[in-house]
XYZ file of N, CA, C and O in Angstrom:
632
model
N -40.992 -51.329 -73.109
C -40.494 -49.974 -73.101
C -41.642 -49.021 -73.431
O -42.317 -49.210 -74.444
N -41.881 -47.999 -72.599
C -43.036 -46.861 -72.858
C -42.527 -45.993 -73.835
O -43.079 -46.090 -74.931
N -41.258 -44.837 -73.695
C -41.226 -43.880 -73.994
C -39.289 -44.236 -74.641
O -38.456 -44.849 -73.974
N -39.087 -43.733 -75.818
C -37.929 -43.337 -76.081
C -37.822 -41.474 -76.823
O -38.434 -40.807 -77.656
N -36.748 -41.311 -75.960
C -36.573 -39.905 -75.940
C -35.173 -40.013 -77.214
O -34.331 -40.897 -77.059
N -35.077 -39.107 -78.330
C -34.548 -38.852 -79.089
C -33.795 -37.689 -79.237
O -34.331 -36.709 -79.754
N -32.243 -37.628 -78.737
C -31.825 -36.457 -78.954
C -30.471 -36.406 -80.033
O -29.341 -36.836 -79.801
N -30.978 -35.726 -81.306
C -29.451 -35.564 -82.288
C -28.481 -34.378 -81.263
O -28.815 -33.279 -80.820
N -26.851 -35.342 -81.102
C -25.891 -34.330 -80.674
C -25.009 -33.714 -81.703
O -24.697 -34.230 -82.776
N -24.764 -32.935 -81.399
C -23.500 -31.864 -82.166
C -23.231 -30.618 -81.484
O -23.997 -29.735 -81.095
N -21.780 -30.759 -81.414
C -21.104 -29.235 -80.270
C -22.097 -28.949 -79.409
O -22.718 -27.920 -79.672
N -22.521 -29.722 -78.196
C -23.161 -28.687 -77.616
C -22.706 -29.301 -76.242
O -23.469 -29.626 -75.332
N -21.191 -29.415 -76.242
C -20.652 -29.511 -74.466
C -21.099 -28.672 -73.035
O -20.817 -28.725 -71.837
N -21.831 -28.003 -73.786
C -22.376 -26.717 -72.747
C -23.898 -27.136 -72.389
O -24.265 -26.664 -71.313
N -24.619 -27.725 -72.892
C -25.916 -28.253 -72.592
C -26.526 -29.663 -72.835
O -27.710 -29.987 -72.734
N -25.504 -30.398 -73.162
C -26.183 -31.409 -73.098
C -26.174 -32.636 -71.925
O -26.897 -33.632 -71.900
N -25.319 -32.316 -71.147
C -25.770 -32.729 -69.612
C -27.367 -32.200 -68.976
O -28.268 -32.868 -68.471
N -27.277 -30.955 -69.205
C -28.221 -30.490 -68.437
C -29.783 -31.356 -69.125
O -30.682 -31.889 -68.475
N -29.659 -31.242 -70.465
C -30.778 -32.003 -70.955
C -31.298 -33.554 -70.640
O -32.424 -34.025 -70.476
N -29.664 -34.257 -70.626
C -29.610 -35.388 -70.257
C -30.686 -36.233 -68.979
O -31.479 -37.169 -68.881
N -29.907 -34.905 -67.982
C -29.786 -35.221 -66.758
C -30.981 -35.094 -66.245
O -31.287 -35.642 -65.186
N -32.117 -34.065 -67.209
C -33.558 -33.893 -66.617
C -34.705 -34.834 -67.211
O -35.893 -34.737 -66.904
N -34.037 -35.981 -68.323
C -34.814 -36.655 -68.973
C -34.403 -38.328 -67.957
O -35.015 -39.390 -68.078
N -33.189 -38.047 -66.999
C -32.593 -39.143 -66.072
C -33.901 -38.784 -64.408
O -34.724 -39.539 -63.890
N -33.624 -37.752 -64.163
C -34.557 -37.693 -63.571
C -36.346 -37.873 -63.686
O -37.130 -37.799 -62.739
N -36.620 -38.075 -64.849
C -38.145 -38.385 -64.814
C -38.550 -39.432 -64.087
O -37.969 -40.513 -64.175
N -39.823 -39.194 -63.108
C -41.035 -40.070 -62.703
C -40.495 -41.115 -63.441
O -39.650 -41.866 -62.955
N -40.953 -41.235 -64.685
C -41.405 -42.824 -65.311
C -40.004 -43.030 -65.923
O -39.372 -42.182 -66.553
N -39.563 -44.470 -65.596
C -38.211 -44.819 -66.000
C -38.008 -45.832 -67.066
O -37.104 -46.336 -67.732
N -39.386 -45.888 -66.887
C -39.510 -46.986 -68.323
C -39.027 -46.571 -69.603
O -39.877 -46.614 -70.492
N -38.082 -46.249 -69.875
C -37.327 -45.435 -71.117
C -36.045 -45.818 -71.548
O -35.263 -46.549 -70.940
N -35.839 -45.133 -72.922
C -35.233 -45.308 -73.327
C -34.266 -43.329 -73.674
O -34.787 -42.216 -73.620
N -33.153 -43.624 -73.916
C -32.607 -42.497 -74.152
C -31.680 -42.122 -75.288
O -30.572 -41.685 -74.979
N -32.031 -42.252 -76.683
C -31.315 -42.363 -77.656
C -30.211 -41.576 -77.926
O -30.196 -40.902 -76.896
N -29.352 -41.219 -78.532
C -28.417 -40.169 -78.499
C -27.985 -40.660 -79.865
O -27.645 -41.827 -80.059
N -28.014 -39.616 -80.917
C -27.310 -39.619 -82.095
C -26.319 -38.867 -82.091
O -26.716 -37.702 -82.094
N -25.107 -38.941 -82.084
C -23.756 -38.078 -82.312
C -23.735 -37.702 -83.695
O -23.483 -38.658 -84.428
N -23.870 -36.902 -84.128
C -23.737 -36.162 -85.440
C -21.857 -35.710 -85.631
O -21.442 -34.598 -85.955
N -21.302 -36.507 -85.427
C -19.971 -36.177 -85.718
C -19.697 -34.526 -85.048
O -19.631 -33.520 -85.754
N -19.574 -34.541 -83.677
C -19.686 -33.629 -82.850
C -18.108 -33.283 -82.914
O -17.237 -34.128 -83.118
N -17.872 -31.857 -82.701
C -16.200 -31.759 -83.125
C -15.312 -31.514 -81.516
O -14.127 -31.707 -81.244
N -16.345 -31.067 -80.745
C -16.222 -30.934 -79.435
C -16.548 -31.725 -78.283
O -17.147 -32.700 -78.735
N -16.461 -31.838 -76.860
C -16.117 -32.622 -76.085
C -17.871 -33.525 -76.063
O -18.218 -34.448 -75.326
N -18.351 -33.104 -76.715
C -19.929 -33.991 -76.578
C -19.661 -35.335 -76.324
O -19.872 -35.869 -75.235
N -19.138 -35.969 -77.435
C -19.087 -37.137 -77.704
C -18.270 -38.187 -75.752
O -18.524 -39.252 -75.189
N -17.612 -37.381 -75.569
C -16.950 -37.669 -74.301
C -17.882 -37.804 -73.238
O -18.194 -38.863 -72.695
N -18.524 -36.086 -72.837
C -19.895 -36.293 -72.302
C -20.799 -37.374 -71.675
O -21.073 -37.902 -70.597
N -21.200 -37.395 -73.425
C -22.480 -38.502 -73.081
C -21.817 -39.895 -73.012
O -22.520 -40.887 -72.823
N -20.808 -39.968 -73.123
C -20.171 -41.386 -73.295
C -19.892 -41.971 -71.601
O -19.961 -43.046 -71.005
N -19.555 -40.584 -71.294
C -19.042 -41.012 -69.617
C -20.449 -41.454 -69.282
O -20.645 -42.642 -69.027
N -21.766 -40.300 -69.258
C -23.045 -40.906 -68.573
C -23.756 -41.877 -68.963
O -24.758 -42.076 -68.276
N -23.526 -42.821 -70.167
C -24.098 -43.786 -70.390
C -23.184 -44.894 -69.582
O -23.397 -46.106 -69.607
N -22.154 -44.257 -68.882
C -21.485 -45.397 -68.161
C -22.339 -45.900 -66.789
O -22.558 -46.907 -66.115
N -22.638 -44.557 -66.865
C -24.029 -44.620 -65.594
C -25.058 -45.071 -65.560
O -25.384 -45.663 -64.531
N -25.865 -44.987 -66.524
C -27.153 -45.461 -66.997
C -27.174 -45.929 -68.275
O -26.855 -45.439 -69.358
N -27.708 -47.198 -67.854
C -27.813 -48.501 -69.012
C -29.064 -48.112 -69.910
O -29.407 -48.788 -70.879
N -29.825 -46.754 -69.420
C -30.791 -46.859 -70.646
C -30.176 -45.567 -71.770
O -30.874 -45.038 -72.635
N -29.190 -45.348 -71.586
C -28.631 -44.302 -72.667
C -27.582 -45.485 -73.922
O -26.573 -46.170 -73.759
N -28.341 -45.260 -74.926
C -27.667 -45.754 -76.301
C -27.171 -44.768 -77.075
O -27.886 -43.830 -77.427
N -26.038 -44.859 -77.385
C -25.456 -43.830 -78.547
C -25.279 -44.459 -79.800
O -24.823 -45.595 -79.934
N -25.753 -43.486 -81.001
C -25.015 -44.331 -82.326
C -24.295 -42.779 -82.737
O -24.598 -41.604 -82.530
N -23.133 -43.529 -83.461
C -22.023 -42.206 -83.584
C -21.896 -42.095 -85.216
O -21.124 -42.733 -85.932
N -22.757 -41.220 -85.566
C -22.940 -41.192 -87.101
C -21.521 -40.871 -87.723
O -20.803 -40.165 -87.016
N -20.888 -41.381 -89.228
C -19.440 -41.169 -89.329
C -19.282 -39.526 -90.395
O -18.356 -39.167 -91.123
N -20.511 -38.888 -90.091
C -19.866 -37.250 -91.144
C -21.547 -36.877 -90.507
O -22.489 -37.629 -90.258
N -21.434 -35.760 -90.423
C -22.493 -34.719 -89.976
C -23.164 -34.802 -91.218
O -22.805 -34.500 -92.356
N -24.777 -35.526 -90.525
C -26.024 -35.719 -91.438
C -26.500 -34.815 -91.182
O -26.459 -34.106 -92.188
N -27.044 -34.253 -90.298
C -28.084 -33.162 -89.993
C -29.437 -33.623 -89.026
O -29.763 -34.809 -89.078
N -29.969 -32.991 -88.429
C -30.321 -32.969 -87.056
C -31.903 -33.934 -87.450
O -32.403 -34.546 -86.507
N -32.502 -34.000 -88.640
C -33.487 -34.373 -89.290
C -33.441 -36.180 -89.505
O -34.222 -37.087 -89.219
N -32.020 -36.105 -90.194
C -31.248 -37.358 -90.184
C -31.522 -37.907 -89.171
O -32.594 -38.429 -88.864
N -30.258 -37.802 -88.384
C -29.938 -37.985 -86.731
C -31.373 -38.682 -86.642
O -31.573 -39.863 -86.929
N -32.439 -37.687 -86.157
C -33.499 -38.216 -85.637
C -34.159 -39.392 -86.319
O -34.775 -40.141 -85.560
N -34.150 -39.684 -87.537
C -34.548 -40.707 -88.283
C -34.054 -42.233 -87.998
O -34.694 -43.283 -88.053
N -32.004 -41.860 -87.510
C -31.830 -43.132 -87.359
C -32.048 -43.462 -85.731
O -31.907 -44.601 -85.287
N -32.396 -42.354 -84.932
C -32.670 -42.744 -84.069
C -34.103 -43.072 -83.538
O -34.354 -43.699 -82.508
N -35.103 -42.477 -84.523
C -36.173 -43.676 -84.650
C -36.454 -44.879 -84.715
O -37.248 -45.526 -84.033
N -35.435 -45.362 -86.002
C -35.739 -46.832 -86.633
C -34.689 -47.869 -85.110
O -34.801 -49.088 -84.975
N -33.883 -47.076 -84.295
C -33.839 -47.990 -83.299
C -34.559 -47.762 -81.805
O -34.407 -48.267 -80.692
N -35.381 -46.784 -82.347
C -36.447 -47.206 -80.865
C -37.734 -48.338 -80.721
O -38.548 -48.653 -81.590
N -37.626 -48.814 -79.364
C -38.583 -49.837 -79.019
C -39.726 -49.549 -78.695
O -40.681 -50.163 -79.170
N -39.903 -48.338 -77.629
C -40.803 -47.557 -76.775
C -42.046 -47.619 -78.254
O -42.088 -47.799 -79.472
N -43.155 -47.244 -76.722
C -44.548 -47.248 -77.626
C -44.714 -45.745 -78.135
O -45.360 -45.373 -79.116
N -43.918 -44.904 -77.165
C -44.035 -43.280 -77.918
C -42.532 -42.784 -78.129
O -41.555 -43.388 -77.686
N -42.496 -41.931 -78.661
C -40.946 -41.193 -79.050
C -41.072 -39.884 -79.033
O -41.841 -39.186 -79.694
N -40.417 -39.628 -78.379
C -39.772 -37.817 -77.997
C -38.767 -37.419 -78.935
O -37.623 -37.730 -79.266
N -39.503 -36.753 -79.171
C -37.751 -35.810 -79.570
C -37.452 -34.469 -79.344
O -38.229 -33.561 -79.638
N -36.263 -34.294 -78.790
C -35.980 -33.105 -78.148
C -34.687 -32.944 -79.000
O -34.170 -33.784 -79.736
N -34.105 -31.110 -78.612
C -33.049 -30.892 -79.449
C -31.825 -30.704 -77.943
O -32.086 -30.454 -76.766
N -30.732 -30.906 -78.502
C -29.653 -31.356 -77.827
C -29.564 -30.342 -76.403
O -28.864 -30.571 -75.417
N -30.538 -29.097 -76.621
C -30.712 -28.149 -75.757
C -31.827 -27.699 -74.812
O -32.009 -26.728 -74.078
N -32.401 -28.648 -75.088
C -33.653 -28.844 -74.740
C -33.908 -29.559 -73.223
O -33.184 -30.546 -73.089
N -34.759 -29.289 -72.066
C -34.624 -30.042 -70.898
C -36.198 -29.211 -70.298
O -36.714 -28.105 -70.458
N -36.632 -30.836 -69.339
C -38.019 -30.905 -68.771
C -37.461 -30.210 -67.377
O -36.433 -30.373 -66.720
N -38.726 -29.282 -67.223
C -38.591 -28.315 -65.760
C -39.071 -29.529 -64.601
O -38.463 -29.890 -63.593
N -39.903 -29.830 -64.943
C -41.164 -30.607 -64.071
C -40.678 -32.130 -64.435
O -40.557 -32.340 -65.642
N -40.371 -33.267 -63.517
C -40.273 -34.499 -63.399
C -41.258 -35.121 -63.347
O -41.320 -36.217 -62.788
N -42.199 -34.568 -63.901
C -43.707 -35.696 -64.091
C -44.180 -35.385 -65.666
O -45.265 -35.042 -66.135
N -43.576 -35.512 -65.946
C -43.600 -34.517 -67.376
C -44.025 -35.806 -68.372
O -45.209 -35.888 -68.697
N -43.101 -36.780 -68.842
C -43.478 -37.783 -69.456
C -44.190 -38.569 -69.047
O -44.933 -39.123 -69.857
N -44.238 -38.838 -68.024
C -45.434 -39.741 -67.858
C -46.790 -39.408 -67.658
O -47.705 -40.230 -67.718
N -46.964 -37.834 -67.346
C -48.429 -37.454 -67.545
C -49.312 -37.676 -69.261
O -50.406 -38.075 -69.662
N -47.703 -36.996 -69.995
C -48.289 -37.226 -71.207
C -48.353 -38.683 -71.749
O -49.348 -38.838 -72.458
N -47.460 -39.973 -71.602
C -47.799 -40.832 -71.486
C -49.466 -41.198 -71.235
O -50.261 -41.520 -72.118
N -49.672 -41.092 -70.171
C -51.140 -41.018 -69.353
C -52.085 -40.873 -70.582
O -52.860 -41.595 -71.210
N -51.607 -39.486 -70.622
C -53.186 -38.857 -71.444
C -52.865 -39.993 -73.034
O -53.709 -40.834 -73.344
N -51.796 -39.842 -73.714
C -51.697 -40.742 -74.984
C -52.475 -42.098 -75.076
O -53.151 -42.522 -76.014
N -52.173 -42.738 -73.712
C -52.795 -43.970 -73.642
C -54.400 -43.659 -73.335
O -55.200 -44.245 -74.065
N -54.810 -42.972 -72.532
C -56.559 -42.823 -71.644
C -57.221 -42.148 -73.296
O -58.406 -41.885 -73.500
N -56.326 -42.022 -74.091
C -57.109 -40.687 -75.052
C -56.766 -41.738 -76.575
O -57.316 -41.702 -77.676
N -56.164 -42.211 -76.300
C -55.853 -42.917 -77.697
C -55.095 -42.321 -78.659
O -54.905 -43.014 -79.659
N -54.472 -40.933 -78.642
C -53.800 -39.920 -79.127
C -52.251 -40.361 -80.086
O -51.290 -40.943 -79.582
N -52.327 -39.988 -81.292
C -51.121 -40.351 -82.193
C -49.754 -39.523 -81.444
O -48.800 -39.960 -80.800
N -50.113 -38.267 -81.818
C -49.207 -37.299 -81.658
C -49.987 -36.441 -80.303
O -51.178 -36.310 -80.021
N -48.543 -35.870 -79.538
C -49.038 -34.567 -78.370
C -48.050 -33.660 -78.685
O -46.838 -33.877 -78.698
N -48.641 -32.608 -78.944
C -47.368 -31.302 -79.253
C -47.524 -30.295 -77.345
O -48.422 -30.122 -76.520
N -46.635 -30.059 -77.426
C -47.087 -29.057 -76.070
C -45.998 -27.900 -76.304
O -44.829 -27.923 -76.689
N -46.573 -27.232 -76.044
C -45.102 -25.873 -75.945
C -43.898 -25.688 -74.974
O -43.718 -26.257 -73.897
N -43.256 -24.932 -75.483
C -42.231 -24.669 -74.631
C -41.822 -23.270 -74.095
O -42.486 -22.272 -74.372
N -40.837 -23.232 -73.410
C -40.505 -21.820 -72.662
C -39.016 -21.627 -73.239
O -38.178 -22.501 -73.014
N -38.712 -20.556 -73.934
C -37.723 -20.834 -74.707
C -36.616 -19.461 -73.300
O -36.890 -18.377 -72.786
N -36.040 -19.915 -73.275
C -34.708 -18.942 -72.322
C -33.538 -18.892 -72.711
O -33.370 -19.639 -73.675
N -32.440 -18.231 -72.337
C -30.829 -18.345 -73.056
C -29.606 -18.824 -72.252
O -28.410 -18.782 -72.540
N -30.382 -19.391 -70.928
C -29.356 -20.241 -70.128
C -30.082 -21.253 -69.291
O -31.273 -21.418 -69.556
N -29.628 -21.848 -68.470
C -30.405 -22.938 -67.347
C -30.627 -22.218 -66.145
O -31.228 -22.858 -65.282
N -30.297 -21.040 -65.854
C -30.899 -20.697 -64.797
C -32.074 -19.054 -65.223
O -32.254 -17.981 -64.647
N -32.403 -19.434 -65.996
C -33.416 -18.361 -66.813
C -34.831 -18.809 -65.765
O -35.360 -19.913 -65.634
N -35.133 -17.630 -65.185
C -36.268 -17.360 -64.299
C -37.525 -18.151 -65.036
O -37.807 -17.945 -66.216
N -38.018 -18.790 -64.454
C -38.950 -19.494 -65.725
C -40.213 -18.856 -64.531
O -40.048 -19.100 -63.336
N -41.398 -18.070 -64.986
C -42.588 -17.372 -64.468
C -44.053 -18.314 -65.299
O -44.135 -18.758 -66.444
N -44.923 -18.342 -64.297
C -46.042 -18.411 -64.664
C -46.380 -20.405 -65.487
O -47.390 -21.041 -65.788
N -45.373 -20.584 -65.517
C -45.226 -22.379 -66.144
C -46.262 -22.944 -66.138
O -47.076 -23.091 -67.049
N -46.285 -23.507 -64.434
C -46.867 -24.825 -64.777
C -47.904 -23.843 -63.593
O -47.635 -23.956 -62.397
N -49.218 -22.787 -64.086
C -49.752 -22.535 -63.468
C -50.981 -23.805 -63.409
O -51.448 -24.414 -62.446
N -51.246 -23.889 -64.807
C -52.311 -24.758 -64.858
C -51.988 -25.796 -66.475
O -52.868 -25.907 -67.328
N -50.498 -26.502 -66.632
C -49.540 -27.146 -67.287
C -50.634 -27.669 -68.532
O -50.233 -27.829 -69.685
N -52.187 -27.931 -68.092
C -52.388 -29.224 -69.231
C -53.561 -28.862 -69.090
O -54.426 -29.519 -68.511
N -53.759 -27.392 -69.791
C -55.339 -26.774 -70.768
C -55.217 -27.710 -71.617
O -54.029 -27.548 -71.899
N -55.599 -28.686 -72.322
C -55.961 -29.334 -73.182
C -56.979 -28.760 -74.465
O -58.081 -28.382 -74.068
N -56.802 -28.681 -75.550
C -57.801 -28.736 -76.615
C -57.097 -29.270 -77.881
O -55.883 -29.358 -78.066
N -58.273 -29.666 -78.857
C -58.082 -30.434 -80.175
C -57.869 -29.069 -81.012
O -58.596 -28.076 -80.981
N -56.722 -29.260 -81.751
C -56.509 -28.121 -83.028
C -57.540 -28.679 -83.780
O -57.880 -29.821 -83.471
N -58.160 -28.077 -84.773
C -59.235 -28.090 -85.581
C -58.135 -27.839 -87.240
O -57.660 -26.746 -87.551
N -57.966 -29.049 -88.006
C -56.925 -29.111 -88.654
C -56.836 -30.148 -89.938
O -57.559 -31.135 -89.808
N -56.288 -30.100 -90.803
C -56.765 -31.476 -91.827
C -55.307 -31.640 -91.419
O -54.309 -30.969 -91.157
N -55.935 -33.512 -91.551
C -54.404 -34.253 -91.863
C -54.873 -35.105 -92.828
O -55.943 -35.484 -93.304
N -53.392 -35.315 -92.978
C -53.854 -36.134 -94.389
C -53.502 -37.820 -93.963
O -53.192 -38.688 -94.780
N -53.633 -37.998 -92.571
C -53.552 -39.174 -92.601
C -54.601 -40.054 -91.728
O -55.155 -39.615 -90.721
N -54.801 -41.395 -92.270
C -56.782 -42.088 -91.643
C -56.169 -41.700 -90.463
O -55.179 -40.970 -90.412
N -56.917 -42.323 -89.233
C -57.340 -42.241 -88.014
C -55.971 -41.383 -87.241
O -55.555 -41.826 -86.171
N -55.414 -40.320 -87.774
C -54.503 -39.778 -86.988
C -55.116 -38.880 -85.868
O -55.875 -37.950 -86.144
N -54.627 -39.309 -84.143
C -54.936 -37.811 -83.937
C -54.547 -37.281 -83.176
O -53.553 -37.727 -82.603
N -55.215 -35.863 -82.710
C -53.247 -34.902 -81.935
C -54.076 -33.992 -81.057
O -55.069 -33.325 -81.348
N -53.406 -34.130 -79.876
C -53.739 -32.798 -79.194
C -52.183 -32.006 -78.802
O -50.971 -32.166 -78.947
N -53.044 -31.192 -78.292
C -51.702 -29.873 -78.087
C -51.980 -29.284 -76.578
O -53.053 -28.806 -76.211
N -51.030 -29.389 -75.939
C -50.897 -29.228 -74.728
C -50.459 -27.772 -74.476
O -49.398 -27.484 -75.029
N -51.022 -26.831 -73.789
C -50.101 -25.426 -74.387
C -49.848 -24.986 -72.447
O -49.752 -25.719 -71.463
N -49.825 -23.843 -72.567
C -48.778 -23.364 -71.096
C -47.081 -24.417 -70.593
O -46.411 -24.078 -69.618
């Protein structure tokens, strides 16, 4: 397994297909698709339940009282396999279908712990997205202390 993608759910029947569905479409399929249910009070839980009927790489664990989105992601760490882990928020979705596996790419050719890259923040799914992926992967090293040995990170910005 390359990549497991991490998303904590709660109430969000209104977007979390759309997120789903653009992390189903990626290039690289070598994945995994975690889903933490945070004791969702609305039709979520239904949702993602139908599309994992579809695709065998969607796992749900259905937490029993709303931990919090920090949580969530924790236990859906300790059950990923993948060599990298995503985490996205339940609202969250890739424009571009080459998306993980470029960064894949560079993690492995670069030896890289962590890749942060930015995002385009909008207030619906059909929000005009301008100027994106003019030139997607300026690359540079933040200049930064960590406090941990051989950690290291680039940041992907546009």
């Amino acid at each position: 397994m390359k990549c497991d993608i991490i998303i904590p759910i709660y109430n969000c029947e209104n977007s979390i297909k759309f997120s789903i569905s653009s992390i189903q479409n990626q290039r690289l399929q070598d994945i995994e698709i975690i889903l933490i249910n945070d004791f969702s009070k609305d039709n979520s839980r239904f949702i993602i339940e139908n599309m994992q009927k579809e695709d065998q790489r969607i796992i749900i664990i259905n937490n029993n009282k709303n931990l919090g989105t920090l949580y969530s992601r924790n236990i859906g760490a300790i059950y990923a396999k993948g060599k990298y882990i995503f985490c996205l928020d339940n609202d969250d979705m890739f424009l571009n279908d080459n998306i993980i596996s470029k960064i894949y790419n560079i993690a492995e050719k670069k030896d890289y712990d962590i890749i942060g890259f930015k995002v385009i923040n909008g207030n619906n799914y059909n929000a005009e997205i301008q100027n994106m992926f003019d030139d997607p992967f300026i690359i540079r090293k933040i200049d930064k202390v960590v406090y941990q040995p051989n950690l290291k990170y680039l940041s992907i910005t546009n």
